Tab-separated table of C-alpha atoms in Angstrom:
chain	number	residue	atom	x	y	z
A	117	UNK	CA	-50.302	-36.905	39.483
A	118	UNK	CA	-48.595	-33.474	39.190
A	119	UNK	CA	-50.740	-32.069	42.127
A	120	UNK	CA	-50.058	-34.645	44.594
A	121	UNK	CA	-50.800	-38.449	45.695
A	122	UNK	CA	-53.526	-40.039	43.552
A	123	UNK	CA	-55.061	-43.460	43.157
A	124	UNK	CA	-54.474	-45.667	40.094
A	125	UNK	CA	-57.329	-48.194	39.448
A	126	UNK	CA	-55.787	-50.921	37.230
A	127	UNK	CA	-59.146	-52.607	36.802
A	128	UNK	CA	-59.738	-53.062	33.073
A	129	UNK	CA	-62.131	-55.916	32.642
A	130	UNK	CA	-65.993	-55.766	33.037
A	131	UNK	CA	-66.694	-58.046	36.121
A	132	UNK	CA	-69.500	-57.600	38.494
A	133	UNK	CA	-67.656	-55.687	41.262
A	134	UNK	CA	-68.069	-52.172	43.116
A	135	UNK	CA	-66.647	-52.140	46.536
A	136	UNK	CA	-64.270	-49.360	45.400
A	137	UNK	CA	-67.122	-46.899	45.014
A	138	UNK	CA	-68.328	-47.126	48.537
A	139	UNK	CA	-64.736	-47.338	49.829
A	140	UNK	CA	-63.887	-43.722	48.797
A	141	UNK	CA	-64.723	-41.218	51.457
A	142	UNK	CA	-64.758	-38.143	48.743
A	143	UNK	CA	-66.824	-39.670	46.156
A	144	UNK	CA	-63.889	-39.797	43.772
A	145	UNK	CA	-64.837	-43.247	42.250
A	146	UNK	CA	-67.948	-44.028	40.434
A	147	UNK	CA	-69.086	-47.620	39.017
A	148	UNK	CA	-72.699	-46.992	38.933
A	149	UNK	CA	-74.971	-49.507	37.187
A	150	UNK	CA	-74.571	-52.156	35.915
A	151	UNK	CA	-71.838	-53.120	38.484
A	152	UNK	CA	-69.933	-54.513	35.576
A	153	UNK	CA	-68.929	-50.837	34.644
A	154	UNK	CA	-65.259	-50.040	34.934
A	155	UNK	CA	-64.497	-47.785	37.800
A	156	UNK	CA	-63.920	-44.141	36.996
A	157	UNK	CA	-61.484	-42.149	39.115
A	158	UNK	CA	-62.343	-38.459	39.253
A	159	UNK	CA	-58.673	-37.069	39.711
A	160	UNK	CA	-60.027	-33.634	40.891
A	161	UNK	CA	-61.894	-35.269	43.993
A	162	UNK	CA	-59.081	-37.788	44.632
A	163	UNK	CA	-56.778	-36.825	47.737
A	164	UNK	CA	-54.684	-39.736	47.562
A	165	UNK	CA	-55.751	-41.178	50.929
A	166	UNK	CA	-55.343	-44.773	49.839
A	167	UNK	CA	-58.705	-45.789	51.403
A	168	UNK	CA	-59.807	-47.705	48.228
A	169	UNK	CA	-56.729	-49.984	48.127
A	170	UNK	CA	-57.585	-52.592	50.823
A	171	UNK	CA	-61.255	-52.952	49.986
A	172	UNK	CA	-60.547	-53.944	46.202
A	173	UNK	CA	-61.017	-57.693	46.125
A	174	UNK	CA	-58.903	-57.763	42.808
A	175	UNK	CA	-55.977	-56.001	44.566
A	176	UNK	CA	-55.993	-53.728	41.524
A	177	UNK	CA	-55.937	-50.336	43.108
A	178	UNK	CA	-52.641	-48.668	43.845
A	179	UNK	CA	-51.385	-45.028	44.913
A	180	UNK	CA	-48.822	-42.999	43.399
A	181	UNK	CA	-47.271	-39.825	44.806
A	182	UNK	CA	-44.902	-38.654	41.977
A	183	UNK	CA	-43.038	-35.897	43.755
A	184	UNK	CA	-42.929	-37.393	47.269
A	185	UNK	CA	-39.447	-35.747	47.384
A	186	UNK	CA	-37.432	-33.967	44.793
A	187	UNK	CA	-35.986	-37.113	43.545
A	188	UNK	CA	-38.290	-40.042	44.756
A	189	UNK	CA	-41.905	-41.099	44.559
A	190	UNK	CA	-44.007	-43.027	46.762
A	191	UNK	CA	-45.974	-46.056	45.635
A	192	UNK	CA	-48.533	-47.817	47.890
A	193	UNK	CA	-49.911	-51.217	46.982
A	194	UNK	CA	-51.811	-54.149	48.616
A	195	UNK	CA	-49.890	-56.962	49.841
A	196	UNK	CA	-51.210	-60.262	51.331
A	197	UNK	CA	-48.009	-62.334	51.775
A	198	UNK	CA	-46.026	-63.041	55.010
A	199	UNK	CA	-43.889	-62.006	56.579
A	200	UNK	CA	-44.672	-58.333	56.118
A	201	UNK	CA	-41.678	-56.137	55.930
A	202	UNK	CA	-40.968	-53.589	58.482
A	203	UNK	CA	-40.902	-49.760	58.173
A	204	UNK	CA	-37.601	-48.626	57.191
A	205	UNK	CA	-36.663	-52.089	55.321
A	206	UNK	CA	-34.933	-52.024	52.093
A	207	UNK	CA	-36.985	-54.239	49.596
A	208	UNK	CA	-36.632	-55.280	46.151
A	209	UNK	CA	-39.405	-53.725	44.186
A	210	UNK	CA	-41.105	-55.425	41.240
A	211	UNK	CA	-43.204	-54.494	38.139
A	212	UNK	CA	-46.543	-56.028	36.991
A	213	UNK	CA	-44.398	-58.992	35.598
A	214	UNK	CA	-42.707	-59.521	38.880
A	215	UNK	CA	-39.444	-58.403	37.262
A	216	UNK	CA	-37.105	-56.642	39.550
A	217	UNK	CA	-37.035	-52.748	38.917
A	218	UNK	CA	-35.283	-50.997	41.723
A	219	UNK	CA	-34.488	-51.082	45.555
A	220	UNK	CA	-37.080	-49.389	47.471
A	221	UNK	CA	-37.440	-48.062	51.153
A	222	UNK	CA	-40.545	-49.270	53.065
A	223	UNK	CA	-42.227	-46.006	54.387
A	224	UNK	CA	-45.336	-47.470	55.895
A	225	UNK	CA	-46.954	-50.816	56.457
A	226	UNK	CA	-50.759	-50.461	57.287
A	227	UNK	CA	-52.559	-53.725	58.363
A	228	UNK	CA	-55.412	-52.777	60.696
A	229	UNK	CA	-58.139	-55.207	61.565
A	230	UNK	CA	-60.611	-53.352	59.257
A	231	UNK	CA	-58.452	-54.392	56.186
A	232	UNK	CA	-59.236	-57.957	57.113
A	233	UNK	CA	-55.551	-59.311	56.235
A	234	UNK	CA	-54.867	-57.020	53.179
A	235	UNK	CA	-51.811	-55.054	54.235
A	236	UNK	CA	-51.288	-51.858	52.430
A	237	UNK	CA	-47.410	-51.128	51.881
A	238	UNK	CA	-45.792	-47.903	50.704
A	239	UNK	CA	-42.179	-47.866	49.354
A	240	UNK	CA	-39.972	-44.870	48.340
A	241	UNK	CA	-38.215	-45.334	44.939
A	242	UNK	CA	-36.642	-43.172	42.321
A	243	UNK	CA	-39.268	-41.222	40.374
A	244	UNK	CA	-38.355	-42.802	37.149
A	245	UNK	CA	-40.098	-46.069	38.239
A	246	UNK	CA	-43.388	-44.785	39.937
A	247	UNK	CA	-45.393	-46.071	36.981
A	248	UNK	CA	-43.783	-49.453	37.047
A	249	UNK	CA	-43.280	-50.479	40.609
A	250	UNK	CA	-46.608	-52.373	41.958
A	251	UNK	CA	-45.091	-54.900	44.406
A	252	UNK	CA	-42.305	-56.432	46.232
A	253	UNK	CA	-40.430	-59.062	44.376
A	254	UNK	CA	-40.932	-62.529	45.806
A	255	UNK	CA	-37.923	-63.833	43.822
A	256	UNK	CA	-35.309	-61.565	45.207
A	257	UNK	CA	-33.312	-59.074	43.397
A	258	UNK	CA	-33.049	-61.077	40.116
A	259	UNK	CA	-33.787	-59.259	36.639
A	260	UNK	CA	-35.399	-62.284	34.863
A	261	UNK	CA	-38.478	-62.915	37.079
A	262	UNK	CA	-37.432	-66.633	37.339
B	62	UNK	CA	-89.224	-92.798	60.377
B	63	UNK	CA	-87.599	-89.472	60.557
B	64	UNK	CA	-89.767	-86.678	58.891
B	65	UNK	CA	-89.030	-83.173	57.875
B	66	UNK	CA	-90.807	-80.462	55.554
B	67	UNK	CA	-87.728	-79.786	53.518
B	68	UNK	CA	-84.647	-82.030	53.096
B	69	UNK	CA	-81.598	-80.004	51.822
B	70	UNK	CA	-78.744	-82.195	50.481
B	71	UNK	CA	-75.627	-80.437	50.829
B	72	UNK	CA	-74.492	-77.815	53.405
B	73	UNK	CA	-72.538	-75.680	50.913
B	74	UNK	CA	-73.402	-72.014	49.992
B	75	UNK	CA	-76.485	-73.009	48.117
B	76	UNK	CA	-77.816	-75.645	50.549
B	77	UNK	CA	-77.347	-73.309	53.590
B	78	UNK	CA	-78.883	-70.249	51.697
B	79	UNK	CA	-81.998	-72.484	50.878
B	80	UNK	CA	-82.414	-73.770	54.324
B	81	UNK	CA	-82.345	-70.253	55.766
B	82	UNK	CA	-85.130	-69.083	53.469
B	83	UNK	CA	-87.433	-71.971	54.371
B	84	UNK	CA	-86.494	-71.625	58.193
B	85	UNK	CA	-87.059	-67.957	58.381
B	86	UNK	CA	-90.694	-68.315	57.530
B	87	UNK	CA	-91.198	-71.209	60.019
B	88	UNK	CA	-90.566	-74.243	57.894
B	89	UNK	CA	-88.832	-77.277	59.289
B	90	UNK	CA	-85.698	-77.943	57.433
B	91	UNK	CA	-83.065	-80.686	57.631
B	92	UNK	CA	-79.830	-80.240	55.833
B	93	UNK	CA	-77.727	-83.361	55.162
B	94	UNK	CA	-73.987	-83.247	54.402
B	95	UNK	CA	-71.415	-86.100	53.840
B	96	UNK	CA	-68.761	-84.002	55.426
B	97	UNK	CA	-67.625	-83.633	58.985
B	98	UNK	CA	-68.086	-79.799	58.768
B	99	UNK	CA	-70.726	-77.690	56.942
B	100	UNK	CA	-69.875	-74.882	54.478
B	101	UNK	CA	-69.109	-76.855	51.228
B	102	UNK	CA	-66.360	-74.976	49.101
B	103	UNK	CA	-66.915	-71.628	51.240
B	104	UNK	CA	-64.435	-72.397	54.022
B	105	UNK	CA	-61.459	-72.904	51.384
B	106	UNK	CA	-62.065	-69.581	50.006
B	107	UNK	CA	-59.728	-67.198	51.863
B	108	UNK	CA	-59.852	-64.497	49.053
B	109	UNK	CA	-62.284	-61.514	49.143
B	110	UNK	CA	-65.456	-61.939	47.044
B	111	UNK	CA	-66.556	-59.690	44.175
B	112	UNK	CA	-70.097	-58.394	43.379
B	113	UNK	CA	-71.758	-55.673	45.237
B	114	UNK	CA	-72.486	-55.033	48.905
B	115	UNK	CA	-75.676	-57.203	48.744
B	116	UNK	CA	-73.517	-60.092	47.361
B	117	UNK	CA	-71.133	-59.403	50.264
B	118	UNK	CA	-68.303	-58.086	48.080
B	119	UNK	CA	-65.037	-57.507	49.863
B	120	UNK	CA	-65.869	-60.249	52.421
B	121	UNK	CA	-63.660	-63.484	52.462
B	122	UNK	CA	-65.481	-66.437	51.383
B	123	UNK	CA	-64.868	-68.360	54.743
B	124	UNK	CA	-66.386	-65.277	56.669
B	125	UNK	CA	-69.536	-65.534	54.386
B	126	UNK	CA	-69.594	-69.126	55.315
B	127	UNK	CA	-69.549	-68.322	59.050
B	128	UNK	CA	-72.397	-65.761	58.535
B	129	UNK	CA	-74.464	-68.438	56.934
B	130	UNK	CA	-73.761	-70.969	59.546
B	131	UNK	CA	-74.618	-68.567	62.402
B	132	UNK	CA	-77.882	-67.875	60.726
B	133	UNK	CA	-79.003	-71.519	60.446
B	134	UNK	CA	-77.989	-71.870	64.278
B	135	UNK	CA	-80.065	-68.844	65.013
B	136	UNK	CA	-83.108	-70.352	63.078
B	137	UNK	CA	-82.717	-73.615	64.691
B	138	UNK	CA	-81.986	-75.531	61.265
B	139	UNK	CA	-81.204	-79.275	61.781
B	140	UNK	CA	-77.857	-80.029	60.133
B	141	UNK	CA	-76.832	-83.554	59.898
B	142	UNK	CA	-72.982	-84.019	59.229
B	143	UNK	CA	-71.137	-87.046	58.526
B	144	UNK	CA	-74.157	-88.236	56.679
B	145	UNK	CA	-73.739	-89.298	52.997
B	146	UNK	CA	-76.988	-89.407	51.142
B	147	UNK	CA	-76.928	-92.661	49.078
B	148	UNK	CA	-80.576	-92.684	47.599
B	149	UNK	CA	-83.602	-90.612	46.797
B	150	UNK	CA	-86.866	-92.600	46.616
B	151	UNK	CA	-89.871	-91.882	44.646
B	152	UNK	CA	-92.087	-91.389	47.741
B	153	UNK	CA	-89.730	-88.482	48.630
B	154	UNK	CA	-87.727	-90.575	51.207
B	155	UNK	CA	-84.158	-89.531	51.573
B	156	UNK	CA	-81.768	-92.513	52.464
B	157	UNK	CA	-78.534	-91.725	54.226
B	158	UNK	CA	-75.790	-93.460	56.252
B	159	UNK	CA	-74.755	-92.078	59.509
B	160	UNK	CA	-72.563	-93.759	62.220
B	161	UNK	CA	-72.597	-96.992	60.058
B	162	UNK	CA	-76.316	-97.116	60.157
B	163	UNK	CA	-78.797	-96.450	57.377
B	164	UNK	CA	-81.451	-93.768	58.068
B	165	UNK	CA	-84.670	-92.865	56.143
B	166	UNK	CA	-86.110	-89.419	56.200
B	167	UNK	CA	-89.313	-88.514	54.600
B	168	UNK	CA	-89.570	-85.005	53.245
B	169	UNK	CA	-92.364	-83.038	51.559
B	170	UNK	CA	-89.962	-81.049	49.231
B	171	UNK	CA	-86.213	-81.945	48.539
B	172	UNK	CA	-83.686	-79.493	47.277
B	173	UNK	CA	-80.382	-81.223	45.900
B	174	UNK	CA	-77.338	-78.817	46.447
B	175	UNK	CA	-74.723	-81.364	45.734
B	176	UNK	CA	-72.458	-79.191	44.034
B	177	UNK	CA	-69.749	-80.171	41.431
B	178	UNK	CA	-66.439	-82.253	41.442
B	179	UNK	CA	-63.194	-81.471	39.852
B	180	UNK	CA	-62.391	-82.870	36.481
B	181	UNK	CA	-59.457	-85.176	36.041
B	182	UNK	CA	-56.897	-84.951	33.372
B	183	UNK	CA	-55.203	-88.115	31.929
B	184	UNK	CA	-51.301	-87.864	30.862
B	185	UNK	CA	-48.283	-90.107	31.346
B	186	UNK	CA	-47.341	-89.734	34.886
B	187	UNK	CA	-50.664	-88.468	35.907
B	188	UNK	CA	-50.856	-91.160	38.824
B	189	UNK	CA	-47.689	-90.099	40.546
B	190	UNK	CA	-47.943	-88.809	44.003
B	191	UNK	CA	-47.851	-85.053	43.833
B	192	UNK	CA	-50.317	-84.735	40.951
B	193	UNK	CA	-53.641	-83.495	42.286
B	194	UNK	CA	-56.681	-81.423	41.682
B	195	UNK	CA	-56.367	-77.733	42.296
B	196	UNK	CA	-59.348	-78.071	44.538
B	197	UNK	CA	-57.695	-80.723	46.519
B	198	UNK	CA	-54.533	-78.546	47.049
B	199	UNK	CA	-56.782	-75.753	48.172
B	200	UNK	CA	-58.373	-77.843	50.700
B	201	UNK	CA	-55.039	-78.979	51.992
B	202	UNK	CA	-53.561	-75.562	52.425
B	203	UNK	CA	-56.603	-73.491	53.438
B	204	UNK	CA	-58.450	-75.970	55.601
B	205	UNK	CA	-55.789	-78.445	56.872
B	206	UNK	CA	-52.727	-75.941	56.770
B	207	UNK	CA	-50.680	-78.634	54.994
B	208	UNK	CA	-48.423	-77.708	52.033
B	209	UNK	CA	-48.665	-80.398	49.337
B	210	UNK	CA	-45.462	-79.327	47.768
B	211	UNK	CA	-42.953	-76.570	47.240
B	212	UNK	CA	-42.458	-76.264	43.477
B	213	UNK	CA	-45.920	-76.243	41.652
B	214	UNK	CA	-47.040	-76.433	38.104
B	215	UNK	CA	-50.553	-75.180	37.767
B	216	UNK	CA	-52.708	-76.531	34.863
B	217	UNK	CA	-55.683	-74.283	33.929
B	218	UNK	CA	-56.001	-70.598	33.888
B	219	UNK	CA	-59.712	-70.459	34.971
B	220	UNK	CA	-60.472	-68.480	38.250
B	221	UNK	CA	-59.760	-71.834	40.077
B	222	UNK	CA	-56.172	-72.101	38.652
B	223	UNK	CA	-55.519	-68.446	39.139
B	224	UNK	CA	-56.766	-68.163	42.586
B	225	UNK	CA	-55.255	-71.404	43.972
B	226	UNK	CA	-51.833	-70.596	42.435
B	227	UNK	CA	-51.917	-67.237	44.414
B	228	UNK	CA	-53.092	-69.006	47.766
B	229	UNK	CA	-50.286	-71.614	47.073
B	230	UNK	CA	-47.688	-68.793	47.109
B	231	UNK	CA	-49.447	-67.311	50.293
B	232	UNK	CA	-48.995	-70.813	51.773
B	233	UNK	CA	-45.163	-70.637	51.143
B	234	UNK	CA	-45.055	-72.714	47.792
B	235	UNK	CA	-43.288	-71.520	44.520
B	236	UNK	CA	-45.579	-71.725	41.611
B	237	UNK	CA	-43.057	-72.406	38.671
B	238	UNK	CA	-45.628	-71.736	35.937
B	239	UNK	CA	-49.213	-71.768	35.106
B	240	UNK	CA	-50.177	-73.248	31.692
B	241	UNK	CA	-53.226	-73.196	29.768
B	242	UNK	CA	-54.145	-75.060	26.482
B	243	UNK	CA	-56.390	-72.305	25.063
B	244	UNK	CA	-54.735	-69.251	23.365
B	245	UNK	CA	-56.010	-66.857	26.186
B	246	UNK	CA	-56.430	-66.796	29.887
B	247	UNK	CA	-59.699	-68.156	31.070
B	248	UNK	CA	-60.147	-66.378	34.467
B	249	UNK	CA	-60.324	-62.705	35.623
B	250	UNK	CA	-57.539	-60.483	34.560
B	251	UNK	CA	-57.043	-59.103	38.093
B	252	UNK	CA	-56.386	-62.688	39.445
B	253	UNK	CA	-54.037	-63.182	36.605
B	254	UNK	CA	-52.275	-59.965	37.360
B	255	UNK	CA	-51.761	-60.962	41.065
B	256	UNK	CA	-49.840	-64.090	40.012
B	257	UNK	CA	-47.828	-62.264	37.391
B	258	UNK	CA	-46.741	-59.624	39.902
B	259	UNK	CA	-45.411	-62.326	41.987
B	260	UNK	CA	-43.362	-63.433	38.912
B	261	UNK	CA	-45.301	-66.488	37.841
B	262	UNK	CA	-45.101	-67.065	33.933
B	263	UNK	CA	-48.273	-67.918	32.307
B	264	UNK	CA	-47.943	-70.153	29.033
B	265	UNK	CA	-51.108	-69.911	27.019
B	266	UNK	CA	-51.201	-72.450	24.181
B	267	UNK	CA	-49.483	-75.007	26.299
B	268	UNK	CA	-50.336	-78.305	27.681
B	269	UNK	CA	-48.823	-81.002	29.781
B	270	UNK	CA	-46.927	-83.770	27.846
B	271	UNK	CA	-45.826	-85.902	30.682
B	272	UNK	CA	-44.824	-85.941	34.277
B	273	UNK	CA	-41.594	-87.618	35.300
B	274	UNK	CA	-40.409	-89.184	38.499
B	275	UNK	CA	-39.623	-92.596	40.207
B	276	UNK	CA	-41.843	-92.542	43.421
B	277	UNK	CA	-43.322	-89.043	43.031
B	278	UNK	CA	-43.337	-85.954	40.725
B	279	UNK	CA	-39.829	-84.888	39.921
B	280	UNK	CA	-40.216	-82.887	36.831
B	281	UNK	CA	-42.910	-82.095	34.159
B	282	UNK	CA	-42.627	-81.791	30.293
B	283	UNK	CA	-44.993	-79.152	28.871
B	284	UNK	CA	-45.385	-78.597	25.070
B	285	UNK	CA	-46.873	-75.671	22.991
B	286	UNK	CA	-49.898	-76.075	20.977
B	287	UNK	CA	-50.537	-74.693	17.579
B	288	UNK	CA	-53.907	-73.143	16.351
B	289	UNK	CA	-55.129	-76.431	15.485
B	290	UNK	CA	-54.380	-77.451	19.346
B	291	UNK	CA	-51.671	-79.792	18.027
B	292	UNK	CA	-48.458	-80.152	19.940
B	293	UNK	CA	-45.598	-78.351	18.225
B	294	UNK	CA	-42.520	-80.499	17.931
B	295	UNK	CA	-39.576	-79.207	19.348
B	296	UNK	CA	-41.316	-76.738	21.736
B	297	UNK	CA	-40.957	-78.970	24.707
B	298	UNK	CA	-39.781	-77.387	27.912
B	299	UNK	CA	-38.925	-79.313	31.266
B	300	UNK	CA	-39.789	-77.782	34.430
B	301	UNK	CA	-38.491	-78.992	37.932
B	302	UNK	CA	-41.433	-79.420	40.003
B	303	UNK	CA	-42.729	-81.732	42.931
B	304	UNK	CA	-46.510	-81.011	42.439
B	305	UNK	CA	-48.736	-80.673	39.555
B	306	UNK	CA	-52.172	-79.187	40.184
B	307	UNK	CA	-54.958	-79.664	37.790
B	308	UNK	CA	-57.663	-76.981	37.352
B	309	UNK	CA	-59.447	-77.981	34.123
B	310	UNK	CA	-63.150	-77.361	35.187
B	311	UNK	CA	-65.793	-78.931	37.221
B	312	UNK	CA	-68.746	-81.273	36.474
B	313	UNK	CA	-71.962	-81.229	38.353
B	314	UNK	CA	-72.463	-84.110	40.913
B	315	UNK	CA	-75.948	-85.185	39.633
B	316	UNK	CA	-76.288	-88.811	40.698
B	317	UNK	CA	-78.980	-88.216	43.076
B	318	UNK	CA	-81.053	-86.280	40.402
B	319	UNK	CA	-80.573	-89.158	37.898
B	320	UNK	CA	-81.743	-91.582	40.459
B	321	UNK	CA	-84.959	-89.539	41.370
B	322	UNK	CA	-85.783	-89.550	37.450
B	323	UNK	CA	-85.133	-86.013	36.760
B	324	UNK	CA	-84.820	-85.280	32.938
B	325	UNK	CA	-81.426	-83.846	31.978
B	326	UNK	CA	-80.032	-81.618	29.150
B	327	UNK	CA	-76.310	-81.473	27.998
B	328	UNK	CA	-75.033	-77.884	28.387
B	329	UNK	CA	-71.176	-77.768	27.849
B	330	UNK	CA	-70.581	-74.362	29.174
B	331	UNK	CA	-72.438	-75.376	32.388
B	332	UNK	CA	-70.176	-78.295	32.914
B	333	UNK	CA	-72.001	-81.193	31.126
B	334	UNK	CA	-75.211	-82.848	32.059
B	335	UNK	CA	-77.445	-80.827	34.275
B	336	UNK	CA	-80.914	-81.356	35.494
B	337	UNK	CA	-83.750	-79.401	33.725
B	338	UNK	CA	-85.266	-76.909	36.078
B	339	UNK	CA	-87.759	-73.963	35.777
B	340	UNK	CA	-87.567	-70.374	37.215
B	341	UNK	CA	-88.319	-71.778	40.678
B	342	UNK	CA	-85.364	-74.073	40.352
B	343	UNK	CA	-87.791	-77.027	40.324
B	344	UNK	CA	-86.626	-80.147	38.280
B	345	UNK	CA	-89.126	-82.214	36.210
B	346	UNK	CA	-89.914	-84.157	39.232
B	347	UNK	CA	-92.472	-82.243	41.127
B	348	UNK	CA	-91.268	-81.401	44.649
B	349	UNK	CA	-87.507	-81.952	43.768
B	350	UNK	CA	-85.493	-78.758	43.435
B	351	UNK	CA	-81.853	-78.049	42.779
B	352	UNK	CA	-79.468	-75.144	43.435
B	353	UNK	CA	-75.833	-74.298	43.091
B	354	UNK	CA	-73.040	-75.959	41.048
B	355	UNK	CA	-75.356	-79.027	40.546
B	356	UNK	CA	-77.418	-76.770	38.399
B	357	UNK	CA	-74.467	-75.542	36.281
B	358	UNK	CA	-70.871	-74.660	37.453
B	359	UNK	CA	-70.738	-71.007	38.332
B	360	UNK	CA	-69.608	-69.488	41.552
B	361	UNK	CA	-70.500	-69.344	45.319
B	362	UNK	CA	-72.490	-66.064	44.927
B	363	UNK	CA	-74.929	-67.413	42.360
B	364	UNK	CA	-75.026	-70.515	44.404
B	365	UNK	CA	-76.359	-68.708	47.358
B	366	UNK	CA	-78.900	-66.794	45.269
B	367	UNK	CA	-80.112	-70.136	43.540
B	368	UNK	CA	-80.344	-71.526	47.175
B	369	UNK	CA	-82.566	-68.653	48.228
B	370	UNK	CA	-84.631	-69.144	45.079
B	371	UNK	CA	-85.296	-72.894	45.659
B	372	UNK	CA	-86.037	-72.235	49.325
B	373	UNK	CA	-88.400	-69.274	48.563
B	374	UNK	CA	-90.134	-71.567	46.034
B	375	UNK	CA	-90.378	-74.534	48.609
B	376	UNK	CA	-91.714	-72.241	51.358
B	377	UNK	CA	-94.388	-70.891	48.770
B	378	UNK	CA	-95.374	-74.413	47.744
B	379	UNK	CA	-95.599	-75.452	51.427
B	380	UNK	CA	-97.971	-72.520	51.964
B	381	UNK	CA	-95.554	-70.813	54.303
B	382	UNK	CA	-95.275	-67.819	52.019
B	383	UNK	CA	-98.200	-66.227	50.089
B	384	UNK	CA	-98.121	-65.904	46.350
B	385	UNK	CA	-97.442	-62.005	46.349
B	386	UNK	CA	-94.646	-62.266	49.036
B	387	UNK	CA	-92.915	-65.115	47.301
B	388	UNK	CA	-93.234	-63.148	43.904
B	389	UNK	CA	-91.569	-60.250	45.413
B	390	UNK	CA	-88.744	-62.178	46.915
B	391	UNK	CA	-88.046	-64.244	43.983
B	392	UNK	CA	-87.958	-60.911	41.866
B	393	UNK	CA	-85.219	-59.551	44.093
B	394	UNK	CA	-83.221	-62.725	43.925
B	395	UNK	CA	-83.415	-62.684	40.157
B	396	UNK	CA	-82.259	-59.162	40.142
B	397	UNK	CA	-79.236	-59.827	42.086
B	398	UNK	CA	-78.475	-62.922	40.117
B	399	UNK	CA	-78.695	-60.867	36.921
B	400	UNK	CA	-76.192	-58.496	38.180
B	401	UNK	CA	-73.695	-61.202	38.723
B	402	UNK	CA	-74.495	-62.780	35.369
B	403	UNK	CA	-73.516	-59.698	33.180
B	404	UNK	CA	-70.327	-58.616	31.454
B	405	UNK	CA	-67.969	-60.685	29.229
B	406	UNK	CA	-67.740	-63.391	31.904
B	407	UNK	CA	-71.295	-63.368	33.202
B	408	UNK	CA	-72.982	-63.157	29.862
B	409	UNK	CA	-72.061	-66.645	28.645
B	410	UNK	CA	-73.300	-68.154	31.853
B	411	UNK	CA	-76.753	-66.077	31.731
B	412	UNK	CA	-77.240	-67.299	28.224
B	413	UNK	CA	-76.664	-70.935	29.193
B	414	UNK	CA	-78.898	-70.744	32.118
B	415	UNK	CA	-81.657	-69.085	30.060
B	416	UNK	CA	-81.140	-71.838	27.467
B	417	UNK	CA	-81.341	-74.581	30.318
B	418	UNK	CA	-84.554	-72.951	31.600
B	419	UNK	CA	-85.947	-72.461	28.158
B	420	UNK	CA	-85.445	-76.130	27.215
B	421	UNK	CA	-86.966	-77.315	30.646
B	422	UNK	CA	-90.009	-75.060	30.369
B	423	UNK	CA	-90.613	-76.245	26.867
B	424	UNK	CA	-90.166	-79.790	27.674
B	425	UNK	CA	-92.982	-79.378	30.351
B	426	UNK	CA	-95.465	-78.016	27.799
């Protein structure tokens, strides 16, 4: 995380699944056999390109760039709701429980045909929240997740 | 009378996969389905499938359905739609209805791939408009593009409850809560994580007490359960909803297998009464095979593999495949199925299936 952008694979259960392994162009993800093995990210090979984010059927892979600027981080996540935000939009960013954490600025919205409907959105947020922010809040800018 | 070599009942993933295996080696197959469109549950599955590349991981369910259908068309498989099968006769005749006329189809082999149906749940208010199966809601939103309601309570945290909750939100509904009677979530953690990220509270050890409303669902009362599964007095919560979706499991649709005289065994983890079958998916009635959820509730990926197994076994029995060729194909299928039936979720299913086959083979000694 100190060296640059890196993938975070939040896949913690042994389910038969391995598209992430083939998705990485740098061989930075291994699952092997049996395919229920948890994916292992090799940080030294990961360039933070984000190619693994859209192919994950569980939407469980994210990208974190801690020192995007001196004060902000960039967090990239898969997103399959409409309407998609636009580049430059200010969006309410949420944590893994959907709770509002901070305002964020949309830096990119990637939704090419190859993703088959899984858009990948990156938001710029204060560095302090880069390990929490994983989505755009569906319920607005409230703090109680309701 | 119409004749065919293999009659496949059900044009879902198991049935279509079975038909392809037989047609591929030159067999005449007729697939019969009661619905207006083929594909079974596949066309409702808009999420990306798991597994490995050979299981078509990363491909959305409905695309897999399209691929299977294209293959059946390429192989000239006859697919009869709007044709509910009402009977199977001991002389291997299939009786179905089409266009208000009764039709008989004589087959050499029959593969029953009729699938499973959602379980109901009875509670005060469960008959009010707005209470429905999660699968029914999924059909409405993903196939018919109709939103059944705006504020939903989902009952059940298996993969169906988790996935349909996500899809209801994609369709524009608000899932107010998901409740699960057991003390832990039943489905995949990554599916639960998706709905938690969307702010959906998951209340484990909770059940529905009653649904309130005059003409339709207006609110629902949920209650916590203690370690003995008894309601905890005073823990009731009222949630304002207009829809209650029930995702409490599926039960194999086995009527045709019962009619044909197949022997059954009760395996709770597979959904209840399931027909005995051997490693070729053949039941205790020679020439009658099963594949997919009818043989135990699992998922589309294993349904397709079981379909391929039944189809390959039929092709072998009809002399369209030699013994060695069939053995190799079946071994590959069993390998792929084994890969799906591993890990904390798959182990239980593999043991149940092994138990079912063990009981079936023992019974035929």
